Short mmCIF file of C-alpha atoms in Angstrom, two decimals:
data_model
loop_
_atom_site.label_atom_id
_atom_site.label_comp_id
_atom_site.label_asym_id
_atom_site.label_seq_id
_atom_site.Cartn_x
_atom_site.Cartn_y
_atom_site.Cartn_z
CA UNK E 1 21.29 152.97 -117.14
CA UNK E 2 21.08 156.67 -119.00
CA UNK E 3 22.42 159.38 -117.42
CA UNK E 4 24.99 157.50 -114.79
CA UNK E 5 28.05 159.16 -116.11
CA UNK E 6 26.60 162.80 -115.26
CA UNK E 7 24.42 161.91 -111.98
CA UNK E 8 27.38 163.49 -110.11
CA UNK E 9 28.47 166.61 -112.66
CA UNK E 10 26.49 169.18 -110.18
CA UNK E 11 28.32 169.65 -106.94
CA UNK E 12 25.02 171.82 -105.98
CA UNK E 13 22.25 171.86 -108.11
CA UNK E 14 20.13 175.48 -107.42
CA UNK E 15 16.62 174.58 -106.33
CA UNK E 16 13.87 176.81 -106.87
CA UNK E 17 13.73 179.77 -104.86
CA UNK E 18 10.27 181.45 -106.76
CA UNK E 19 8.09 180.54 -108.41
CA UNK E 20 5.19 182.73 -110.43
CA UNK E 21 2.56 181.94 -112.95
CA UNK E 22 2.61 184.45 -115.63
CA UNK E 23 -1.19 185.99 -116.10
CA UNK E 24 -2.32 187.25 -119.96
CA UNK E 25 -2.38 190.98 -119.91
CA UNK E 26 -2.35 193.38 -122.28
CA UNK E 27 -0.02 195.59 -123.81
CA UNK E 28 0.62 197.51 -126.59
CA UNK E 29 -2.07 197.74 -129.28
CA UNK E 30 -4.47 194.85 -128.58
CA UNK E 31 -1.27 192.33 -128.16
CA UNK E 32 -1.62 190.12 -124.96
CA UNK E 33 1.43 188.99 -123.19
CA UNK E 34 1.68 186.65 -120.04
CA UNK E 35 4.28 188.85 -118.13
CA UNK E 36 6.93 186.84 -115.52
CA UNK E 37 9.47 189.87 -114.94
CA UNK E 38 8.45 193.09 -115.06
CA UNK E 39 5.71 192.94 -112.93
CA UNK E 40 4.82 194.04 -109.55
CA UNK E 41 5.86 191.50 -107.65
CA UNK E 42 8.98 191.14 -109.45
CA UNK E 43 10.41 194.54 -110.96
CA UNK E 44 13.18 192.91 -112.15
CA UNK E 45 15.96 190.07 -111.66
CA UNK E 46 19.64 191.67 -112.31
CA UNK E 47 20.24 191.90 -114.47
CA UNK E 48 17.10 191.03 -116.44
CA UNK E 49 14.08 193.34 -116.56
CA UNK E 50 11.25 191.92 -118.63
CA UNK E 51 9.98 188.67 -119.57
CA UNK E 52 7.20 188.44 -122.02
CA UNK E 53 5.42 185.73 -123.65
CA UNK E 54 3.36 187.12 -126.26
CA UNK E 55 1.04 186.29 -128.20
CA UNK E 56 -0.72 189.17 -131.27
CA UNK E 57 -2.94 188.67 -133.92
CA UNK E 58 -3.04 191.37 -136.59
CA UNK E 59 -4.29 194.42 -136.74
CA UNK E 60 -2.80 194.36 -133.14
CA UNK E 61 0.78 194.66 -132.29
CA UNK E 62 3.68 196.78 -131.01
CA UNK E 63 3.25 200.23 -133.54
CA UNK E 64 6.19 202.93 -132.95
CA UNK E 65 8.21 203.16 -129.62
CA UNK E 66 11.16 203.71 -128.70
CA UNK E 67 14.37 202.20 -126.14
CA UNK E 68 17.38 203.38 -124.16
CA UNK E 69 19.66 201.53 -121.96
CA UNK E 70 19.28 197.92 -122.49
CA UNK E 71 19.01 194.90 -124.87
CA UNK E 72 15.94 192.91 -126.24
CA UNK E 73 15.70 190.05 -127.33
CA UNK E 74 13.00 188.04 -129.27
CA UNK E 75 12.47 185.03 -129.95
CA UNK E 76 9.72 183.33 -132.12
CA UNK E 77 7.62 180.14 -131.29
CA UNK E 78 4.89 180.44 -133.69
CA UNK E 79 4.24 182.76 -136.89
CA UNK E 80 6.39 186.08 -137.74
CA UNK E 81 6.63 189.69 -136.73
CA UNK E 82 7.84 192.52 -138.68
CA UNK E 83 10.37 194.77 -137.86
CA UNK E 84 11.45 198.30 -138.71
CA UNK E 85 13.21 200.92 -136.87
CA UNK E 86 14.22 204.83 -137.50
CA UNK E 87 17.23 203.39 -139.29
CA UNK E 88 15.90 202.28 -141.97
CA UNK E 89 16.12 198.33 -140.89
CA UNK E 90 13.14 196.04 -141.82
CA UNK E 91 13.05 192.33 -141.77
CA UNK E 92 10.78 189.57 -140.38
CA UNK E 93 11.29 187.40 -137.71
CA UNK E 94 10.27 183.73 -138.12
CA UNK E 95 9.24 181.07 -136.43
CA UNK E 96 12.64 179.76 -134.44
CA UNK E 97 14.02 182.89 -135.60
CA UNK E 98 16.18 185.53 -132.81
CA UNK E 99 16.65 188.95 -132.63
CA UNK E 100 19.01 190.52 -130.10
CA UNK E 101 18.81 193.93 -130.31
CA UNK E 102 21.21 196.31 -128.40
CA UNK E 103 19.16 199.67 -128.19
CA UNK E 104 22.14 201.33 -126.34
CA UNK E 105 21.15 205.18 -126.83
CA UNK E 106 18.38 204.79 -128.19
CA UNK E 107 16.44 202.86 -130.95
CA UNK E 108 12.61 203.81 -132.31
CA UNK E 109 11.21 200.96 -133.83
CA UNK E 110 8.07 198.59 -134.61
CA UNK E 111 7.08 195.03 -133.80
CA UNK E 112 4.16 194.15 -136.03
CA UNK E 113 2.11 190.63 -137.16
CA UNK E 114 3.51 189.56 -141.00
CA UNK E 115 1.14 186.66 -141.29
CA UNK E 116 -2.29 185.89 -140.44
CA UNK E 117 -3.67 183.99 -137.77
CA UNK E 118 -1.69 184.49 -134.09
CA UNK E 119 2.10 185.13 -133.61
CA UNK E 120 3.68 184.18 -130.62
CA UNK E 121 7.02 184.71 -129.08
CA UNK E 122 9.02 185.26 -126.66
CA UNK E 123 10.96 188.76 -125.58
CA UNK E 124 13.40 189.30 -122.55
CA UNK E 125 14.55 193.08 -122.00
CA UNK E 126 18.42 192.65 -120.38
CA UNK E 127 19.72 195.49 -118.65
CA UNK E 128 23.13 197.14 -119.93
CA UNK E 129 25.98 197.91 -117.25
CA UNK E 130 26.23 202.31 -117.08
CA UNK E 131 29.65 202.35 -119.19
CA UNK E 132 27.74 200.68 -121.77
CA UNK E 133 23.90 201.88 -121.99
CA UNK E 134 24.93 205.14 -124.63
CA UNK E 135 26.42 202.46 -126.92
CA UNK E 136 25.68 202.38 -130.79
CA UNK E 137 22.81 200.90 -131.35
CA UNK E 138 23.71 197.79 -133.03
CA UNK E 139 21.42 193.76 -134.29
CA UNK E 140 22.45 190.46 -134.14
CA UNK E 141 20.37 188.29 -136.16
CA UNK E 142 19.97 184.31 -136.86
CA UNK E 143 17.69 182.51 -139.14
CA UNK E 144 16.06 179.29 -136.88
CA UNK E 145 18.26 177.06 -139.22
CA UNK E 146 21.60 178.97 -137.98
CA UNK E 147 21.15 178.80 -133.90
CA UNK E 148 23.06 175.82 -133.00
CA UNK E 149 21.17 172.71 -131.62
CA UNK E 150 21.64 169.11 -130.80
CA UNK E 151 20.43 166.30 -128.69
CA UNK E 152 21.69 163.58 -126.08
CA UNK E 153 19.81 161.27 -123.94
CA UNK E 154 16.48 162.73 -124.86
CA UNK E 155 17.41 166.04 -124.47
CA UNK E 156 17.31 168.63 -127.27
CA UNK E 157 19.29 172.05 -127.12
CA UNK E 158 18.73 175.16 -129.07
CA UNK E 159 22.09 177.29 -128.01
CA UNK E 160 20.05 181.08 -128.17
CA UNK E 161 23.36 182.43 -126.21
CA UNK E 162 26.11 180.61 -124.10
CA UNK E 163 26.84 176.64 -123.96
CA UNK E 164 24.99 173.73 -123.93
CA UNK E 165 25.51 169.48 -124.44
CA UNK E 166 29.38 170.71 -126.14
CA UNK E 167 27.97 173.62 -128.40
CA UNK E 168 28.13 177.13 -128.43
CA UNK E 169 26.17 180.17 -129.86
CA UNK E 170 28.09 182.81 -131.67
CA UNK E 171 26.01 185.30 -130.01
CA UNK E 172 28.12 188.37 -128.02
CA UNK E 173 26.47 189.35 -124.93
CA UNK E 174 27.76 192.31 -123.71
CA UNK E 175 26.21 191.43 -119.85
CA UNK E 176 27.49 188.06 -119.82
CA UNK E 177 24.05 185.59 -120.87
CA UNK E 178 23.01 182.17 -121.07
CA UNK E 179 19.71 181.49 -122.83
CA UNK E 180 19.02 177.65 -123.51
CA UNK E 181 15.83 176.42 -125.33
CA UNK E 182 15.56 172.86 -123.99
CA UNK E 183 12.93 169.75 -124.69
CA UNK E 184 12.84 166.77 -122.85
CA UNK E 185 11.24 163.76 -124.16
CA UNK E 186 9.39 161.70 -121.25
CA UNK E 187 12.06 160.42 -118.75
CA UNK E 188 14.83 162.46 -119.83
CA UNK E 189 17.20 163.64 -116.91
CA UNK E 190 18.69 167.37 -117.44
CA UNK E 191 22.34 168.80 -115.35
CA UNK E 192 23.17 172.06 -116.99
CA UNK E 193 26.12 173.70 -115.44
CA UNK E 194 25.40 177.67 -114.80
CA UNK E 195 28.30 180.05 -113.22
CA UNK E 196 27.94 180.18 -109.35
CA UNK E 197 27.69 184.25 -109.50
CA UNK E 198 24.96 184.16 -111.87
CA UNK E 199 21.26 185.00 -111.27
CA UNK E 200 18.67 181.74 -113.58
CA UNK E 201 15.42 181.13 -114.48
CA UNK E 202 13.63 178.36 -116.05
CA UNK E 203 10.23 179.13 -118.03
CA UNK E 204 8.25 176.36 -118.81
CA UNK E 205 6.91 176.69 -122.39
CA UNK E 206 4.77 173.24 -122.53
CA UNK E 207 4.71 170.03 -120.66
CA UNK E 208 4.93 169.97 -117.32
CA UNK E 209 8.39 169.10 -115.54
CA UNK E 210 11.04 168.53 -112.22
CA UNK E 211 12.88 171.03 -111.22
CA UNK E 212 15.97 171.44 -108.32
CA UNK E 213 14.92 168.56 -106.14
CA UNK E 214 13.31 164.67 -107.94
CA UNK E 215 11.05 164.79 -104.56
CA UNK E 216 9.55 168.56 -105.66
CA UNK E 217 5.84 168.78 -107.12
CA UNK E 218 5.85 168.95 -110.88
CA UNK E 219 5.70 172.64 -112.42
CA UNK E 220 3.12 173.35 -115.43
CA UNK E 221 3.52 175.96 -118.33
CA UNK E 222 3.88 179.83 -118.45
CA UNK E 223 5.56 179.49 -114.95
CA UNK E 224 8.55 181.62 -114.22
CA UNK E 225 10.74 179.65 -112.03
CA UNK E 226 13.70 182.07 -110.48
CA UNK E 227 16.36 179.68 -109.00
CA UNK E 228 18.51 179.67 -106.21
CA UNK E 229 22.29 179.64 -105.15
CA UNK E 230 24.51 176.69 -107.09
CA UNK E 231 26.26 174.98 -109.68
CA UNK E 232 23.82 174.14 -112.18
CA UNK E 233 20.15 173.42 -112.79
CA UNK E 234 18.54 169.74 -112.58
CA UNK E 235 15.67 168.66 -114.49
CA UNK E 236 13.60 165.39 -114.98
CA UNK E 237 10.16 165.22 -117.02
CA UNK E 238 8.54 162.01 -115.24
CA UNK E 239 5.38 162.96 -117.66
CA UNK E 240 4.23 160.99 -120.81
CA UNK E 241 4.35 164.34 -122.60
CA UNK E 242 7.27 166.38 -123.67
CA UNK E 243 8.42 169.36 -121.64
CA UNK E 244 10.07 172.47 -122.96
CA UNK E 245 11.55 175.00 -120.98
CA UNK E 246 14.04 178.03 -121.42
CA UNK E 247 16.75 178.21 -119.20
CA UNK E 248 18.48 181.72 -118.83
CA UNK E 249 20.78 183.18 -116.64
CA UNK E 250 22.84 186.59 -116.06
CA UNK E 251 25.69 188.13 -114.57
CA UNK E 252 24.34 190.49 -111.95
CA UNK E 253 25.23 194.45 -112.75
CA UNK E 254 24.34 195.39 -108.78
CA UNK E 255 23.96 198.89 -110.04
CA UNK E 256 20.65 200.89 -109.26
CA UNK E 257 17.81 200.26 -111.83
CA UNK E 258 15.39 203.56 -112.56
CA UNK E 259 12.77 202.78 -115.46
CA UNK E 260 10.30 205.02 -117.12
CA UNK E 261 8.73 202.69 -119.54
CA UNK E 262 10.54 201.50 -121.99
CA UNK E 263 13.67 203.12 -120.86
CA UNK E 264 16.03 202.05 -118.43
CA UNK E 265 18.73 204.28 -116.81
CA UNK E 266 20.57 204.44 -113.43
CA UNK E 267 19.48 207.76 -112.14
CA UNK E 268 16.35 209.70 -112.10
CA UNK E 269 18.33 212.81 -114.16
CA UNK E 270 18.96 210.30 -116.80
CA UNK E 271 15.54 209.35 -117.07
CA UNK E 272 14.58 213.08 -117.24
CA UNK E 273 17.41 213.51 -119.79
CA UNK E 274 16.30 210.37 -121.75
CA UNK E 275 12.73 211.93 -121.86
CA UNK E 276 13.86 215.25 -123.18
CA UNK E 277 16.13 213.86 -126.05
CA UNK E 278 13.39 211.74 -127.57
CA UNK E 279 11.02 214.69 -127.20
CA UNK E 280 13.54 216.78 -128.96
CA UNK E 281 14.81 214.04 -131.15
CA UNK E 282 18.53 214.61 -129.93
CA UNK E 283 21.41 212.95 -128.69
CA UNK E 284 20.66 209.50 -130.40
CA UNK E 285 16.97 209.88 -131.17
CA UNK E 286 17.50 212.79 -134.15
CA UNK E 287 15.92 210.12 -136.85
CA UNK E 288 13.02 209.63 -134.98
CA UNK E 289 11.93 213.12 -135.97
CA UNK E 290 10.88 212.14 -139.48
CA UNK E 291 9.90 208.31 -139.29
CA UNK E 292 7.11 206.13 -139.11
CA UNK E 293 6.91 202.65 -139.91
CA UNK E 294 5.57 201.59 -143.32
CA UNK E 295 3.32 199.56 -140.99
CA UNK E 296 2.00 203.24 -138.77
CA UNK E 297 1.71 204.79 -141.83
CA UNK E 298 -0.70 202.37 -143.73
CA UNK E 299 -2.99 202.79 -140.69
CA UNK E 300 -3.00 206.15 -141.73
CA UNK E 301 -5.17 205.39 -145.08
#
């Protein structure tokens, strides 16, 4: 019998508090994204802010804009997307591939297609802590054959950030994180621990699965599930397909959230004082002054 050694590993498993389908909308430049935080009956989820599933198909995209105050971080399903930013940085993000970006004071950068037919992805905006939202901007980066994975009992891991199955990522969050990337193959029985004080999510990527209670209705794709008080989450997939889900959680900031956009501060002065130093390119913004993307300026022509 699978599984007995662990049935009793949660003391008390979190059982879904909320639970939201994510709609396609669009945003950006002709991109479409199915939108599960960040939206207007969820503004945000301490200390997370946005949750995107997107999905762009060139010439659309995410052209020149810029960030203060909090982290990003994608991750790619299907295809690639170009980067570049007012530094100088370019790369492309692959298939399986992660970017967490820490925009601190303030980043200006692009988020374009780099192959044909659709990319899709995932991106989750976490909030910084007010000692740490003027940081240095600063990238961690891993190639999809680099982020630590492994599987037990019909139960594959990808280890984006935190612990999973007995393996770790090497990825420093600065709010404490957890991001998990799991598939279950039909009957496979999940118990992944998660810190008591923490605020989790699950979002369901394909397949359909169990979630918090084995008596609850099963739960289909692009649903945001925000879970409740506990140890740990429990999942079963009792379907003849496989189910893939993300599971992330945070250590709540409990400090007041004011957004204009695509920045995120703690006070409306900040906001106003955001606004005026990426109008006049200064205090963290002065590069922005002279750069456009390669990708912007072919537009041009």
């Amino acid at each position: 019998m699978p599984n007995q050694d662990i049935c009793s590993y949660l003391k008390e498993p979190r059982l879904v508090a909320r639970k939201f389908l994510a709609r396609p909308q669009h945003e950006g430049v002709g991109a479409v994204v199915r939108r599960s935080i960040g939206r207007f009956e969820l503004k945000n989820f301490d200390p997370f802010l946005v949750l995107d599933e997107f999905s762009v198909t060139a010439p659309a995209g995410f052209p020149d804009h810029p960030h203060r105050g909090f982290e990003t971080v994608t991750y790619m399903l299907q295809g690639a997307i170009t980067h570049e930013d007012f530094e100088g940085r370019k790369g492309t993000i692959e298939a399986g591939d992660l970017q967490w970006m820490t925009a601190g004071r303030g980043i200006v950068h692009s988020e374009m297609p780099a192959a044909q037919g659709t990319q899709k992805g995932l991106q989750l905006w976490i909030n910084l802590s007010s000692k740490h939202k003027m940081i240095e901007p600063r990238y961690q980066e891993m190639l999809s054959k680099d982020i630590a994975e492994t599987m037990k009992d019909g139960i594959k891991v990808r280890v984006i950030a935190g612990e999973a199955l007995g393996i770790k990522s090497p990825i420093y969050t600065r709010t404490p994180t957890m991001y998990l990337d799991f598939s279950l193959k039909p009957g496979a029985h999940l118990q992944q621990p998660i810190p008591k004080s923490w605020n989790a999510f699950v979002y369901i990527l394909e397949g359909e699965g169990v979630f918090g209670n084995q008596k609850s209705q099963p739960v289909t794709s692009h649903h945001i599930l925000l879970l409740g008080s506990g140890d740990g989450l429990e999942a079963w997939n009792k379907s003849s397909k496989v189910l893939r889900f993300i599971l992330v959680g945070g250590e709540p900031l409990g400090e007041p959230v004011v957004q204009f956009g695509p920045f995120v501060m703690n006070t409306q002065e900040e906001i106003d004082q955001t606004i005026d130093d990426y109008e006049n390119y200064t205090n963290g913004f002065e590069k922005a002054r002279h750069w456009r993307s390669e990708s912007a300026l072919s537009l041009d022509y």
